[in-house]
Structure formats: structure tokens, C-alpha cells
Amino acid sequence: MDVMMISDNYAVAPQISAEDVASFAAADFTTIICNRPDCEEPNQPLAADIKTACDAAGISFHHIPVSVMPIPPEDVAAHRQAFDASEGLVLAYCRSGQRSTIIFEASA
């Protein structure tokens, strides 16, 4: 899995699967944020399935889908709130990691 650290406690990744969540928990991630709308592409894992895996692994999960640019201010604020509420490493994902990078930079 290509995970890119953007700051000391924030990383981005392309689409993850429910099976990936255990490895993120083992790597000390405490929060996962999905910035991808469900059904953006056929056969993409649903956010609810990732949330179920996160719940089982003790990881906080937030679904803040971004489907338009520029990113709406309410989405930026929700992302910042989820990041600020985290007590450890945060992983955000979308299709490529680009939206998750942009929303983080917009919320700084």
C-alpha cells in the first residue's frame, strides 16, 4: 500500500480495503478518513465496509466524501474536526490520495 506522510501525524493513501485496516491498526493509525464518495467506480469498497473493519480494529472512522472542486468549506471544516479529534496518526484516503492531500492543506 502506498502511504505518503503529509505531516508528522497525517498520511494519505489511494483506495484501501477492509482487509488493509488491520495493518493500519498495527502501524498505530488511530483514525481513518474516507474522502471518496461511494460508487465512484464499479467494485470500489464501500465506506460502510471500511467502517466495520475500523470498528473491529478500534480505529475511529469518518466518511467525508469529496466529489467537487473546489472542496466545499463545510467538508474542509468536517475534515479538520475529525483530524483535531484524533489522538494519534490519521490516514485519509480517496481514489489516488490527491483529494485527501488537498482537503488537509485547505484545512491548515
XYZ file of C-alpha atoms in Angstrom:
108
model
C 0.000 0.000 0.000
C 1.342 3.417 -0.983
C 1.030 5.591 2.119
C 2.504 9.073 1.962
C 3.123 11.053 5.140
C 1.977 14.668 4.699
C 2.792 15.738 8.270
C 4.016 14.066 11.445
C 0.549 12.660 12.135
C -1.307 12.740 8.807
C -0.891 10.382 5.872
C -2.767 9.832 2.629
C -3.320 6.738 0.547
C -5.194 5.589 -2.515
C -8.301 3.431 -2.048
C -7.937 0.967 0.823
C -9.843 -2.242 1.509
C -11.367 -3.604 4.690
C -8.544 -6.148 4.735
C -5.974 -3.323 4.922
C -7.368 -1.909 8.161
C -5.629 -4.405 10.464
C -2.244 -3.393 9.066
C -3.053 0.279 9.665
C -4.003 -0.525 13.255
C -0.709 -2.401 13.655
C 1.090 0.698 12.316
C -0.530 2.802 15.092
C -3.089 4.667 12.993
C -5.976 5.688 15.259
C -8.239 7.400 12.716
C -9.153 6.730 9.093
C -10.949 9.339 6.989
C -12.579 8.368 3.694
C -12.732 11.285 1.258
C -14.176 9.181 -1.527
C -17.873 9.020 -2.422
C -19.314 5.516 -2.541
C -19.826 4.077 -6.032
C -17.415 6.484 -7.684
C -16.114 3.473 -9.629
C -17.514 -0.028 -10.072
C -16.385 -2.586 -7.469
C -14.910 0.057 -5.155
C -15.100 -0.923 -1.461
C -17.950 0.843 0.326
C -17.202 3.213 3.179
C -19.538 1.178 5.428
C -17.373 -1.916 4.921
C -14.216 0.030 5.818
C -16.030 1.425 8.880
C -16.962 -2.080 10.024
C -13.307 -3.124 9.791
C -12.245 0.043 11.634
C -14.762 -0.609 14.409
C -13.371 -4.139 14.811
C -9.800 -2.804 14.932
C -10.547 0.036 17.354
C -9.906 2.753 14.774
C -12.091 5.846 14.501
C -13.675 6.215 11.050
C -15.079 9.291 9.310
C -16.709 9.433 5.877
C -16.310 12.901 4.363
C -16.842 12.319 0.639
C -15.430 14.927 -1.711
C -16.919 14.964 -5.185
C -16.497 18.559 -6.351
C -13.689 21.064 -6.615
C -13.157 23.424 -5.036
C -13.876 21.448 -1.897
C -16.870 22.945 -0.058
C -15.950 24.783 3.167
C -18.213 22.524 5.253
C -16.255 19.468 4.063
C -12.960 21.177 4.892
C -14.298 22.029 8.370
C -15.566 18.466 8.945
C -12.199 17.067 7.885
C -10.369 19.420 10.245
C -12.693 18.473 13.096
C -12.050 14.753 12.519
C -8.301 15.386 12.369
C -8.311 17.531 15.516
C -10.344 14.916 17.419
C -7.808 12.197 16.644
C -5.415 11.142 19.368
C -2.803 9.688 17.055
C -1.925 9.008 13.452
C -4.563 9.815 10.846
C -4.858 8.136 7.451
C -7.084 9.737 4.821
C -7.825 8.062 1.522
C -9.582 8.662 -1.767
C -9.003 7.226 -5.237
C -5.407 8.430 -5.523
C -4.695 10.374 -2.319
C -4.886 13.739 -4.086
C -8.238 14.906 -2.656
C -7.127 13.818 0.817
C -3.999 15.916 0.420
C -5.884 18.943 -0.894
C -8.508 18.885 1.875
C -5.800 18.633 4.545
C -3.885 21.565 3.082
C -7.127 23.577 2.823
C -7.882 22.962 6.493
C -4.465 24.038 7.765
